[in-house]
GROMACS .gro file of C-alpha atoms in nm:
model
  498
    1MET     CA    1   6.855  -4.290   0.313
    2GLN     CA    2   6.747  -4.429  -0.024
    3LYS     CA    3   6.922  -4.738  -0.151
    4GLU     CA    4   7.106  -4.687  -0.478
    5ILE     CA    5   7.031  -4.951  -0.744
    6ILE     CA    6   7.277  -4.841  -1.009
    7ARG     CA    7   7.530  -4.561  -1.042
    8LEU     CA    8   7.743  -4.459  -1.337
    9ASP     CA    9   8.030  -4.239  -1.219
   10ARG     CA   10   8.202  -4.036  -1.497
   11VAL     CA   11   8.169  -4.324  -1.743
   12THR     CA   12   8.333  -4.283  -2.081
   13GLN     CA   13   8.313  -4.548  -2.350
   14ARG     CA   14   8.477  -4.543  -2.690
   15ASP     CA   15   8.462  -4.775  -2.988
   16ASP     CA   16   8.709  -4.753  -3.277
   17GLY     CA   17   8.802  -4.400  -3.172
   18VAL     CA   18   8.438  -4.284  -3.154
   19THR     CA   19   8.318  -4.161  -2.815
   20LEU     CA   20   7.981  -4.325  -2.740
   21LEU     CA   21   7.945  -4.213  -2.378
   22ASP     CA   22   8.125  -3.903  -2.251
   23GLY     CA   23   8.167  -3.868  -1.876
   24VAL     CA   24   7.817  -3.994  -1.796
   25ASN     CA   25   7.692  -3.955  -1.438
   26LEU     CA   26   7.365  -4.137  -1.372
   27HIS     CA   27   7.222  -4.285  -1.056
   28ILE     CA   28   6.888  -4.455  -0.997
   29PHE     CA   29   6.743  -4.525  -0.655
   30GLU     CA   30   6.529  -4.813  -0.534
   31GLY     CA   31   6.160  -4.757  -0.610
   32GLU     CA   32   6.232  -4.475  -0.854
   33ILE     CA   33   6.125  -4.408  -1.212
   34MET     CA   34   6.418  -4.229  -1.371
   35GLY     CA   35   6.351  -4.060  -1.703
   36LEU     CA   36   6.606  -4.029  -1.982
   37VAL     CA   37   6.517  -3.794  -2.267
   38CYS     CA   38   6.746  -3.851  -2.564
   39ILE     CA   39   6.782  -3.525  -2.757
   40ASP     CA   40   6.973  -3.719  -3.023
   41SER     CA   41   7.032  -4.090  -3.073
   42GLU     CA   42   7.402  -4.090  -2.984
   43GLY     CA   43   7.497  -4.304  -2.686
   44GLN     CA   44   7.155  -4.457  -2.618
   45ASP     CA   45   7.239  -4.808  -2.738
   46ALA     CA   46   7.577  -4.796  -2.565
   47LEU     CA   47   7.418  -4.693  -2.236
   48VAL     CA   48   7.156  -4.968  -2.243
   49ASN     CA   49   7.416  -5.231  -2.332
   50LEU     CA   50   7.637  -5.111  -2.049
   51LEU     CA   51   7.354  -5.131  -1.797
   52CYS     CA   52   7.286  -5.491  -1.896
   53GLU     CA   53   7.643  -5.618  -1.922
   54ASN     CA   54   7.974  -5.515  -1.769
   55ILE     CA   55   8.161  -5.459  -2.093
   56PRO     CA   56   8.488  -5.261  -2.110
   57ILE     CA   57   8.479  -4.886  -2.053
   58HIS     CA   58   8.750  -4.629  -2.117
   59TYR     CA   59   8.705  -4.443  -1.790
   60GLY     CA   60   8.475  -4.436  -1.486
   61TYR     CA   61   8.304  -4.669  -1.242
   62ILE     CA   62   7.973  -4.854  -1.236
   63TYR     CA   63   7.807  -4.967  -0.916
   64PHE     CA   64   7.510  -5.208  -0.899
   65GLU     CA   65   7.327  -5.230  -0.567
   66GLU     CA   66   7.614  -5.027  -0.419
   67GLN     CA   67   7.878  -5.282  -0.526
   68LEU     CA   68   8.148  -5.198  -0.782
   69VAL     CA   69   8.079  -5.417  -1.087
   70ASN     CA   70   8.270  -5.240  -1.363
   71SER     CA   71   8.550  -4.989  -1.404
   72TYR     CA   72   8.813  -4.872  -1.648
   73LYS     CA   73   9.056  -5.101  -1.462
   74SER     CA   74   8.856  -5.423  -1.495
   75SER     CA   75   8.543  -5.536  -1.678
   76SER     CA   76   8.406  -5.878  -1.585
   77MET     CA   77   8.170  -5.913  -1.886
   78GLU     CA   78   7.910  -6.047  -1.641
   79LEU     CA   79   7.540  -5.971  -1.681
   80ASN     CA   80   7.363  -5.737  -1.440
   81HIS     CA   81   7.018  -5.812  -1.306
   82VAL     CA   82   6.856  -5.576  -1.555
   83SER     CA   83   6.568  -5.630  -1.799
   84VAL     CA   84   6.490  -5.431  -2.113
   85ILE     CA   85   6.141  -5.385  -2.257
   86GLU     CA   86   6.141  -5.240  -2.607
   87GLU     CA   87   5.974  -5.289  -2.945
   88ARG     CA   88   6.193  -5.591  -3.018
   89SER     CA   89   6.059  -5.876  -2.806
   90ARG     CA   90   6.299  -6.063  -2.581
   91LEU     CA   91   6.055  -6.349  -2.526
   92VAL     CA   92   6.055  -6.685  -2.703
   93GLU     CA   93   5.755  -6.635  -2.929
   94SER     CA   94   5.691  -7.005  -2.997
   95LEU     CA   95   5.641  -7.075  -2.626
   96THR     CA   96   5.350  -6.989  -2.398
   97VAL     CA   97   5.323  -6.696  -2.161
   98ALA     CA   98   5.368  -6.923  -1.857
   99ASP     CA   99   5.673  -7.096  -2.004
  100ASN     CA  100   5.841  -6.763  -2.072
  101ILE     CA  101   5.771  -6.624  -1.726
  102PHE     CA  102   5.834  -6.924  -1.504
  103VAL     CA  103   6.038  -7.184  -1.696
  104LEU     CA  104   6.290  -6.981  -1.898
  105ARG     CA  105   6.471  -6.831  -1.603
  106ARG     CA  106   6.787  -6.892  -1.410
  107GLY     CA  107   6.742  -7.126  -1.117
  108PHE     CA  108   6.445  -7.322  -1.257
  109LYS     CA  109   6.538  -7.691  -1.212
  110LYS     CA  110   6.216  -7.891  -1.238
  111TYR     CA  111   6.213  -8.171  -1.496
  112VAL     CA  112   5.836  -8.232  -1.485
  113ILE     CA  113   5.627  -7.923  -1.549
  114ASP     CA  114   5.257  -7.913  -1.463
  115PRO     CA  115   5.083  -7.646  -1.680
  116ARG     CA  116   4.806  -7.616  -1.421
  117VAL     CA  117   5.055  -7.510  -1.157
  118LEU     CA  118   5.206  -7.248  -1.389
  119LYS     CA  119   4.857  -7.120  -1.474
  120SER     CA  120   4.766  -7.081  -1.107
  121GLN     CA  121   5.096  -6.905  -1.037
  122LEU     CA  122   5.035  -6.657  -1.318
  123ALA     CA  123   4.681  -6.596  -1.193
  124LEU     CA  124   4.823  -6.479  -0.859
  125PHE     CA  125   4.995  -6.195  -1.042
  126THR     CA  126   4.737  -6.103  -1.305
  127GLU     CA  127   4.436  -6.107  -1.072
  128ASP     CA  128   4.618  -5.879  -0.831
  129LEU     CA  129   4.692  -5.642  -1.120
  130GLY     CA  130   4.338  -5.656  -1.256
  131ILE     CA  131   4.440  -5.781  -1.600
  132HIS     CA  132   4.385  -6.104  -1.788
  133ILE     CA  133   4.648  -6.292  -1.988
  134ASP     CA  134   4.598  -6.656  -2.083
  135ALA     CA  135   4.888  -6.856  -1.940
  136ASN     CA  136   4.866  -7.107  -2.225
  137GLU     CA  137   4.857  -6.851  -2.506
  138SER     CA  138   5.154  -6.843  -2.741
  139VAL     CA  139   5.358  -6.524  -2.709
  140ASP     CA  140   5.335  -6.453  -3.082
  141GLU     CA  141   4.957  -6.416  -3.041
  142LEU     CA  142   4.981  -6.143  -2.776
  143SER     CA  143   4.906  -5.777  -2.831
  144SER     CA  144   5.187  -5.526  -2.775
  145PHE     CA  145   5.043  -5.440  -2.434
  146GLU     CA  146   5.012  -5.806  -2.328
  147ARG     CA  147   5.365  -5.878  -2.446
  148CYS     CA  148   5.503  -5.588  -2.239
  149VAL     CA  149   5.308  -5.703  -1.935
  150THR     CA  150   5.448  -6.053  -1.984
  151GLU     CA  151   5.804  -5.919  -1.999
  152LEU     CA  152   5.740  -5.708  -1.689
  153LEU     CA  153   5.602  -6.006  -1.497
  154LYS     CA  154   5.903  -6.213  -1.600
  155ALA     CA  155   6.126  -5.941  -1.456
  156VAL     CA  156   5.924  -5.944  -1.132
  157VAL     CA  157   5.937  -6.324  -1.101
  158THR     CA  158   6.313  -6.336  -1.161
  159GLY     CA  159   6.378  -6.064  -0.905
  160VAL     CA  160   6.508  -5.800  -1.144
  161LYS     CA  161   6.595  -5.476  -0.967
  162LEU     CA  162   6.606  -5.244  -1.269
  163VAL     CA  163   6.385  -5.248  -1.580
  164VAL     CA  164   6.477  -5.035  -1.880
  165LEU     CA  165   6.178  -4.916  -2.086
  166ARG     CA  166   6.274  -4.796  -2.436
  167ASP     CA  167   6.030  -4.587  -2.639
  168ILE     CA  168   5.728  -4.791  -2.532
  169SER     CA  169   5.486  -4.521  -2.651
  170ASN     CA  170   5.599  -4.599  -3.008
  171PHE     CA  171   5.427  -4.938  -3.008
  172ILE     CA  172   5.171  -4.929  -2.726
  173GLY     CA  173   4.856  -4.725  -2.788
  174PRO     CA  174   4.776  -4.432  -2.556
  175ALA     CA  175   4.506  -4.618  -2.362
  176ASP     CA  176   4.730  -4.919  -2.300
  177LEU     CA  177   5.024  -4.691  -2.221
  178LEU     CA  178   4.827  -4.540  -1.933
  179ARG     CA  179   4.749  -4.891  -1.803
  180PHE     CA  180   5.113  -4.996  -1.832
  181GLN     CA  181   5.231  -4.684  -1.651
  182GLU     CA  182   4.996  -4.772  -1.365
  183LEU     CA  183   5.167  -5.113  -1.344
  184ILE     CA  184   5.503  -4.938  -1.331
  185ARG     CA  185   5.389  -4.721  -1.040
  186ARG     CA  186   5.255  -5.029  -0.862
  187TYR     CA  187   5.589  -5.210  -0.881
  188THR     CA  188   5.794  -4.904  -0.783
  189ALA     CA  189   5.593  -4.906  -0.461
  190GLN     CA  190   5.728  -5.260  -0.411
  191GLY     CA  191   6.088  -5.148  -0.460
  192MET     CA  192   6.152  -5.203  -0.832
  193SER     CA  193   6.329  -4.930  -1.028
  194PHE     CA  194   6.278  -4.819  -1.386
  195LEU     CA  195   6.477  -4.625  -1.644
  196TYR     CA  196   6.218  -4.468  -1.875
  197ILE     CA  197   6.384  -4.377  -2.208
  198CYS     CA  198   6.196  -4.171  -2.466
  199ASN     CA  199   6.232  -3.871  -2.695
  200HIS     CA  200   5.969  -3.638  -2.547
  201HIS     CA  201   6.000  -3.458  -2.216
  202GLU     CA  202   5.619  -3.433  -2.176
  203GLU     CA  203   5.593  -3.810  -2.158
  204THR     CA  204   5.857  -3.839  -1.886
  205PHE     CA  205   5.712  -3.549  -1.685
  206ARG     CA  206   5.389  -3.744  -1.636
  207ILE     CA  207   5.546  -4.063  -1.503
  208CYS     CA  208   5.902  -4.002  -1.377
  209ASP     CA  209   6.048  -3.887  -1.046
  210ARG     CA  210   6.359  -3.731  -1.203
  211VAL     CA  211   6.460  -3.676  -1.566
  212SER     CA  212   6.803  -3.656  -1.729
  213LEU     CA  213   6.859  -3.501  -2.071
  214MET     CA  214   7.123  -3.674  -2.285
  215GLU     CA  215   7.287  -3.535  -2.599
  216CYS     CA  216   7.596  -3.653  -2.785
  217GLY     CA  217   7.652  -3.922  -2.522
  218LYS     CA  218   7.656  -3.666  -2.238
  219ILE     CA  219   7.408  -3.595  -1.958
  220ARG     CA  220   7.334  -3.227  -2.021
  221LYS     CA  221   7.083  -3.163  -1.743
  222LEU     CA  222   6.922  -3.338  -1.446
  223LEU     CA  223   6.571  -3.225  -1.360
  224ARG     CA  224   6.393  -3.291  -1.034
  225ARG     CA  225   6.014  -3.293  -1.021
  226GLU     CA  226   5.990  -2.928  -0.913
  227GLU     CA  227   6.187  -2.841  -1.229
  228PHE     CA  228   5.950  -3.016  -1.470
  229ARG     CA  229   5.873  -2.700  -1.666
  230ASP     CA  230   5.879  -2.617  -2.036
  231ASP     CA  231   6.076  -2.296  -1.980
  232ILE     CA  232   6.369  -2.499  -1.844
  233ILE     CA  233   6.348  -2.754  -2.124
  234SER     CA  234   6.328  -2.485  -2.393
  235HIS     CA  235   6.705  -2.421  -2.371
  236PHE     CA  236   6.764  -2.770  -2.513
  237THR     CA  237   6.491  -2.782  -2.779
  238LEU     CA  238   6.401  -2.686  -3.133
  239ASP     CA  239   6.087  -2.497  -3.233
  240PHE     CA  240   5.806  -2.740  -3.318
  241SER     CA  241   5.529  -2.481  -3.335
  242ARG     CA  242   5.276  -2.529  -3.611
  243PRO     CA  243   5.373  -2.349  -3.937
  244THR     CA  244   5.140  -2.071  -4.045
  245ASN     CA  245   5.181  -2.140  -4.417
  246LEU     CA  246   5.038  -2.493  -4.433
  247PRO     CA  247   4.805  -2.554  -4.731
  248GLN     CA  248   4.447  -2.458  -4.655
  249ASP     CA  249   4.149  -2.688  -4.697
  250SER     CA  250   4.021  -2.703  -5.051
  251ASP     CA  251   3.690  -2.534  -5.130
  252GLN     CA  252   3.584  -2.857  -5.299
  253HIS     CA  253   3.472  -3.127  -5.059
  254SER     CA  254   3.409  -3.423  -5.285
  255GLY     CA  255   3.650  -3.645  -5.090
  256VAL     CA  256   3.953  -3.817  -5.243
  257LEU     CA  257   3.917  -4.119  -5.008
  258LYS     CA  258   3.598  -4.243  -4.848
  259PHE     CA  259   3.522  -4.533  -4.616
  260ARG     CA  260   3.155  -4.625  -4.593
  261HIS     CA  261   3.052  -4.867  -4.315
  262VAL     CA  262   3.368  -5.076  -4.351
  263PHE     CA  263   3.407  -5.391  -4.145
  264THR     CA  264   3.711  -5.619  -4.104
  265GLU     CA  265   3.819  -5.850  -3.824
  266HIS     CA  266   3.928  -5.550  -3.617
  267ILE     CA  267   3.747  -5.256  -3.782
  268HIS     CA  268   3.381  -5.208  -3.690
  269ASP     CA  269   3.150  -4.992  -3.904
  270MET     CA  270   3.409  -4.729  -3.993
  271SER     CA  271   3.309  -4.431  -4.209
  272PHE     CA  272   3.512  -4.119  -4.288
  273THR     CA  273   3.605  -3.885  -4.573
  274ILE     CA  274   3.950  -3.743  -4.651
  275GLU     CA  275   3.973  -3.438  -4.874
  276GLN     CA  276   4.233  -3.368  -5.139
  277GLY     CA  277   4.545  -3.207  -4.989
  278GLU     CA  278   4.456  -3.276  -4.625
  279CYS     CA  279   4.685  -3.419  -4.363
  280VAL     CA  280   4.486  -3.657  -4.143
  281VAL     CA  281   4.620  -3.849  -3.842
  282PHE     CA  282   4.461  -4.177  -3.734
  283LEU     CA  283   4.543  -4.235  -3.367
  284ASP     CA  284   4.472  -4.593  -3.263
  285VAL     CA  285   4.457  -4.581  -2.884
  286ASN     CA  286   4.457  -4.963  -2.859
  287ASN     CA  287   4.690  -5.043  -3.153
  288LEU     CA  288   4.430  -5.280  -3.301
  289VAL     CA  289   4.328  -5.151  -3.643
  290LEU     CA  290   4.626  -4.978  -3.807
  291THR     CA  291   4.743  -5.302  -3.969
  292ASP     CA  292   4.397  -5.357  -4.115
  293LEU     CA  293   4.383  -4.999  -4.246
  294PHE     CA  294   4.725  -5.035  -4.406
  295GLN     CA  295   4.642  -5.371  -4.567
  296LEU     CA  296   4.309  -5.243  -4.696
  297MET     CA  297   4.490  -4.968  -4.884
  298THR     CA  298   4.770  -5.190  -5.014
  299GLY     CA  299   4.507  -5.432  -5.145
  300ASP     CA  300   4.631  -5.719  -4.928
  301LEU     CA  301   4.302  -5.722  -4.735
  302LEU     CA  302   3.943  -5.685  -4.852
  303PRO     CA  303   3.665  -5.557  -4.623
  304GLN     CA  304   3.411  -5.805  -4.495
  305SER     CA  305   3.148  -5.549  -4.583
  306GLY     CA  306   3.124  -5.180  -4.672
  307LYS     CA  307   3.280  -4.971  -4.947
  308ILE     CA  308   3.610  -4.792  -5.002
  309LEU     CA  309   3.601  -4.519  -5.267
  310LEU     CA  310   3.908  -4.356  -5.420
  311ASN     CA  311   3.803  -4.057  -5.630
  312ALA     CA  312   3.448  -4.194  -5.631
  313THR     CA  313   3.572  -4.525  -5.779
  314ASP     CA  314   3.528  -4.854  -5.596
  315TRP     CA  315   3.874  -4.937  -5.463
  316CYS     CA  316   3.820  -5.310  -5.413
  317GLU     CA  317   3.700  -5.369  -5.768
  318ASN     CA  318   3.960  -5.145  -5.934
  319ARG     CA  319   4.259  -5.162  -5.701
  320GLU     CA  320   4.502  -5.289  -5.967
  321LYS     CA  321   4.430  -4.984  -6.180
  322LEU     CA  322   4.417  -4.741  -5.888
  323ARG     CA  323   4.737  -4.851  -5.709
  324GLN     CA  324   4.947  -4.591  -5.888
  325HIS     CA  325   4.751  -4.315  -5.713
  326LEU     CA  326   4.884  -4.427  -5.373
  327SER     CA  327   5.223  -4.441  -5.204
  328PHE     CA  328   5.333  -4.577  -4.868
  329ILE     CA  329   5.612  -4.484  -4.628
  330LYS     CA  330   5.654  -4.770  -4.384
  331GLU     CA  331   5.774  -4.755  -4.027
  332ASN     CA  332   6.155  -4.752  -4.014
  333PRO     CA  333   6.178  -4.687  -4.390
  334LEU     CA  334   6.558  -4.666  -4.389
  335GLN     CA  335   6.566  -5.041  -4.328
  336SER     CA  336   6.271  -5.146  -4.544
  337MET     CA  337   6.238  -4.904  -4.836
  338LEU     CA  338   6.587  -4.835  -4.973
  339PHE     CA  339   6.794  -5.037  -5.217
  340ARG     CA  340   7.150  -5.028  -5.089
  341GLU     CA  341   7.294  -5.165  -5.413
  342MET     CA  342   7.142  -4.880  -5.618
  343SER     CA  343   7.261  -4.522  -5.655
  344TYR     CA  344   7.083  -4.225  -5.500
  345ILE     CA  345   6.925  -4.114  -5.828
  346ASP     CA  346   6.804  -4.466  -5.911
  347ASN     CA  347   6.648  -4.494  -5.565
  348LEU     CA  348   6.489  -4.154  -5.608
  349CYS     CA  349   6.333  -4.242  -5.944
  350PHE     CA  350   6.232  -4.595  -5.851
  351LEU     CA  351   5.856  -4.537  -5.822
  352LEU     CA  352   5.827  -4.360  -6.156
  353ASP     CA  353   5.841  -4.694  -6.334
  354ARG     CA  354   5.481  -4.750  -6.222
  355LYS     CA  355   5.357  -4.457  -6.429
  356SER     CA  356   5.598  -4.464  -6.723
  357PRO     CA  357   5.799  -4.788  -6.752
  358LEU     CA  358   6.169  -4.730  -6.826
  359LEU     CA  359   6.122  -4.351  -6.846
  360TRP     CA  360   6.354  -4.291  -6.552
  361MET     CA  361   6.637  -4.465  -6.741
  362ASN     CA  362   6.630  -4.190  -7.003
  363ARG     CA  363   6.949  -3.980  -6.965
  364ARG     CA  364   6.784  -3.647  -7.045
  365PHE     CA  365   6.509  -3.720  -6.797
  366LYS     CA  366   6.764  -3.801  -6.527
  367GLN     CA  367   6.944  -3.474  -6.595
  368SER     CA  368   6.619  -3.286  -6.537
  369ILE     CA  369   6.576  -3.470  -6.206
  370PHE     CA  370   6.929  -3.376  -6.101
  371LYS     CA  371   6.856  -3.013  -6.181
  372GLU     CA  372   6.521  -3.005  -5.998
  373TYR     CA  373   6.617  -3.197  -5.683
  374GLU     CA  374   6.979  -3.098  -5.619
  375PRO     CA  375   6.861  -2.772  -5.450
  376LEU     CA  376   6.643  -2.985  -5.222
  377VAL     CA  377   6.873  -3.274  -5.128
  378GLY     CA  378   7.219  -3.133  -5.203
  379LYS     CA  379   7.519  -3.309  -5.356
  380ASP     CA  380   7.405  -3.643  -5.212
  381ILE     CA  381   7.193  -3.682  -5.523
  382TYR     CA  382   7.513  -3.774  -5.715
  383ALA     CA  383   7.609  -4.055  -5.473
  384TYR     CA  384   7.662  -4.398  -5.628
  385ASP     CA  385   7.678  -4.560  -5.283
  386ILE     CA  386   7.411  -4.455  -5.032
  387THR     CA  387   7.536  -4.672  -4.744
  388GLY     CA  388   7.755  -4.395  -4.602
  389LEU     CA  389   7.489  -4.122  -4.607
  390SER     CA  390   7.345  -3.975  -4.288
  391PRO     CA  391   6.996  -4.071  -4.165
  392ALA     CA  392   6.868  -3.723  -4.254
  393SER     CA  393   6.993  -3.764  -4.611
  394LEU     CA  394   6.836  -4.109  -4.640
  395TYR     CA  395   6.503  -3.973  -4.512
  396ASN     CA  396   6.531  -3.707  -4.782
  397LEU     CA  397   6.560  -3.989  -5.032
  398VAL     CA  398   6.251  -4.169  -4.898
  399TYR     CA  399   6.027  -3.861  -4.888
  400TYR     CA  400   6.147  -3.691  -5.205
  401ARG     CA  401   6.093  -4.019  -5.390
  402VAL     CA  402   5.723  -3.977  -5.304
  403HIS     CA  403   5.750  -3.604  -5.382
  404LEU     CA  404   5.879  -3.688  -5.732
  405TYR     CA  405   5.627  -3.967  -5.789
  406HIS     CA  406   5.345  -3.730  -5.685
  407PRO     CA  407   5.069  -3.971  -5.580
  408GLU     CA  408   4.731  -3.845  -5.472
  409ILE     CA  409   4.769  -3.996  -5.125
  410VAL     CA  410   5.070  -4.109  -4.923
  411PHE     CA  411   5.022  -4.323  -4.613
  412CYS     CA  412   5.290  -4.273  -4.346
  413ILE     CA  413   5.312  -4.542  -4.076
  414GLN     CA  414   5.450  -4.412  -3.745
  415PRO     CA  415   5.674  -4.158  -3.920
  416PHE     CA  416   5.826  -4.017  -3.598
  417ALA     CA  417   5.879  -4.347  -3.415
  418GLY     CA  418   6.234  -4.385  -3.285
  419ALA     CA  419   6.352  -4.051  -3.426
  420ASP     CA  420   6.548  -3.808  -3.211
  421MET     CA  421   6.456  -3.440  -3.183
  422TYR     CA  422   6.665  -3.324  -3.479
  423LEU     CA  423   6.537  -3.598  -3.706
  424ARG     CA  424   6.174  -3.541  -3.601
  425HIS     CA  425   6.214  -3.172  -3.680
  426HIS     CA  426   6.347  -3.266  -4.024
  427LEU     CA  427   6.058  -3.511  -4.082
  428VAL     CA  428   5.808  -3.233  -4.011
  429HIS     CA  429   5.977  -3.032  -4.286
  430LEU     CA  430   5.964  -3.328  -4.530
  431ILE     CA  431   5.594  -3.391  -4.464
  432ASN     CA  432   5.524  -3.023  -4.522
  433GLU     CA  433   5.712  -3.049  -4.852
  434LEU     CA  434   5.468  -3.323  -4.958
  435ARG     CA  435   5.175  -3.109  -4.849
  436ALA     CA  436   5.306  -2.811  -5.045
  437ARG     CA  437   5.290  -3.035  -5.352
  438LYS     CA  438   4.917  -3.092  -5.280
  439ILE     CA  439   4.974  -3.456  -5.184
  440THR     CA  440   4.722  -3.586  -4.932
  441VAL     CA  441   4.905  -3.720  -4.626
  442VAL     CA  442   4.752  -3.988  -4.402
  443ILE     CA  443   4.949  -4.067  -4.084
  444LEU     CA  444   4.878  -4.397  -3.907
  445ALA     CA  445   5.003  -4.380  -3.549
  446VAL     CA  446   4.972  -4.527  -3.201
  447SER     CA  447   5.140  -4.226  -3.039
  448MET     CA  448   5.080  -3.858  -3.096
  449SER     CA  449   5.448  -3.764  -3.128
  450ASP     CA  450   5.473  -3.457  -3.355
  451SER     CA  451   5.190  -3.545  -3.594
  452LEU     CA  452   4.966  -3.259  -3.487
  453VAL     CA  453   5.226  -3.006  -3.598
  454VAL     CA  454   5.135  -3.092  -3.960
  455ALA     CA  455   4.780  -3.229  -3.923
  456ASP     CA  456   4.449  -3.076  -4.023
  457ARG     CA  457   4.245  -3.342  -3.845
  458LEU     CA  458   4.289  -3.617  -3.588
  459LEU     CA  459   4.064  -3.923  -3.604
  460MET     CA  460   4.076  -4.115  -3.277
  461LEU     CA  461   4.014  -4.489  -3.298
  462GLU     CA  462   3.927  -4.712  -3.004
  463GLN     CA  463   3.843  -5.084  -3.005
  464GLY     CA  464   3.799  -5.076  -3.381
  465HIS     CA  465   3.554  -4.784  -3.381
  466LEU     CA  466   3.598  -4.424  -3.492
  467LEU     CA  467   3.559  -4.261  -3.151
  468ARG     CA  468   3.594  -3.891  -3.223
  469GLU     CA  469   3.727  -3.636  -3.472
  470TYR     CA  470   3.931  -3.328  -3.382
  471ARG     CA  471   4.009  -3.043  -3.621
  472SER     CA  472   4.327  -2.837  -3.585
  473GLY     CA  473   4.141  -2.564  -3.396
  474GLU     CA  474   4.042  -2.823  -3.134
  475PHE     CA  475   4.385  -2.979  -3.076
  476HIS     CA  476   4.425  -2.776  -2.758
  477LEU     CA  477   4.146  -2.989  -2.606
  478LEU     CA  478   4.387  -3.283  -2.607
  479ARG     CA  479   4.653  -3.108  -2.405
  480GLY     CA  480   4.714  -3.154  -2.037
  481GLN     CA  481   4.442  -3.204  -1.781
  482SER     CA  482   4.171  -3.041  -1.992
  483ALA     CA  483   4.147  -3.349  -2.213
  484PRO     CA  484   3.814  -3.531  -2.190
  485VAL     CA  485   3.834  -3.845  -1.979
  486ASP     CA  486   3.720  -4.076  -2.260
  487THR     CA  487   3.978  -3.940  -2.504
  488ALA     CA  488   4.264  -3.840  -2.277
  489ILE     CA  489   4.612  -3.931  -2.392
  490PRO     CA  490   4.910  -3.966  -2.159
  491TRP     CA  491   5.106  -3.681  -2.316
  492LEU     CA  492   5.090  -3.440  -2.605
  493PRO     CA  493   5.373  -3.229  -2.746
  494THR     CA  494   5.369  -2.855  -2.699
  495GLY     CA  495   5.521  -2.605  -2.940
  496GLU     CA  496   5.878  -2.692  -2.837
  497GLU     CA  497   6.011  -3.047  -2.826
  498SER     CA  498   6.301  -3.224  -2.672
   0.00000   0.00000   0.00000
């Protein structure tokens, strides 16, 4: 009989009258990879917090290693032996890899630390895994993959029984994700357990033993491996099939943006052309060059050699004049791109000041904006305080700001990262709204997510090189087992998403 690592029995948790978890039943066995597909974002944070710490619950029981550790009768507030690996690092970045793994842990009592001993101890793990991480390297110098491996090794060294993995495909490139999943399988064989949380059922089907679907803080469905089929999932999904009315390629192929033999620290001899009105996805399978691409186009980085042409004009020499032709939507834009002290309409018109200073302050002009965009965003456009608006409404504000500004090109960084199914479906609509306005859309991503639903082309990048180009008619080559070995990705969405 399998040993149970953790079990949530009819757990309900409320906060200020809001139900976060509603009668949740979840159990994870020793040596198991349990998947959790979050159809919406409700309850995910509450569940992870509850797995880590025995905080008060309204009803139910929680067992860890078959011992009752929490219930509606009594909550000890003690920590469980659980680790979480997510985009936000839980390591001390100013310390070395070895210090984080071996020194910063409960039970370590040595007063004199020999770095050579720590290095040799780390080598025992990394050599067995076939990877190399410098024991003396500072954590803030690690790649996303190396940082995740470091956090995993720390969990192994400290004897953690359950590791929670949250949306790791959002910040680890596809190639490194496959490597990390192999490490997960290796440690499950040694008895560790994992809760694999993500927003796409295809990703969990490839790695997990069982999968639970959660919506509105409830477990809606438990799937065993023999039930890993799209027809079962389809009852819980929205239609993500590619629209048939996307703008067609222009007959003119002069190229609005061209890279010609561009080199930076991480980019090696990159050349490509993007046409006016296209939607192009750059998939960085190693997560090495997207920052360089972004900084090249913001003007914060100049190429070591090569040329960048925007409308046949040298970008590097004329970037101050050409900036107004570009817009950027950063990752997690609701935190980084909105002005909470400004009204909805002032946020919406913010970029227009680049083209016509103070024009957006004109009352008659604002009235025309109200009239044009109220049918698109609704009554929210009249809000003086945006802090109480829903995420969907705030994403409207971010994307329709670009829609109103009407640049030639908008660069979207990881637009679907961290979004639940409903929000991803809405983002597809917003990107298509930009495309309908003949705005060229460039998506910079380390995971495929739903980008191909709107894309005309996919440019795959590996180790700083442009590895291969796929046009929309070839996207099927990336699906499932038919993907070429050198370009295979660990999962790819089908027409319906969860």
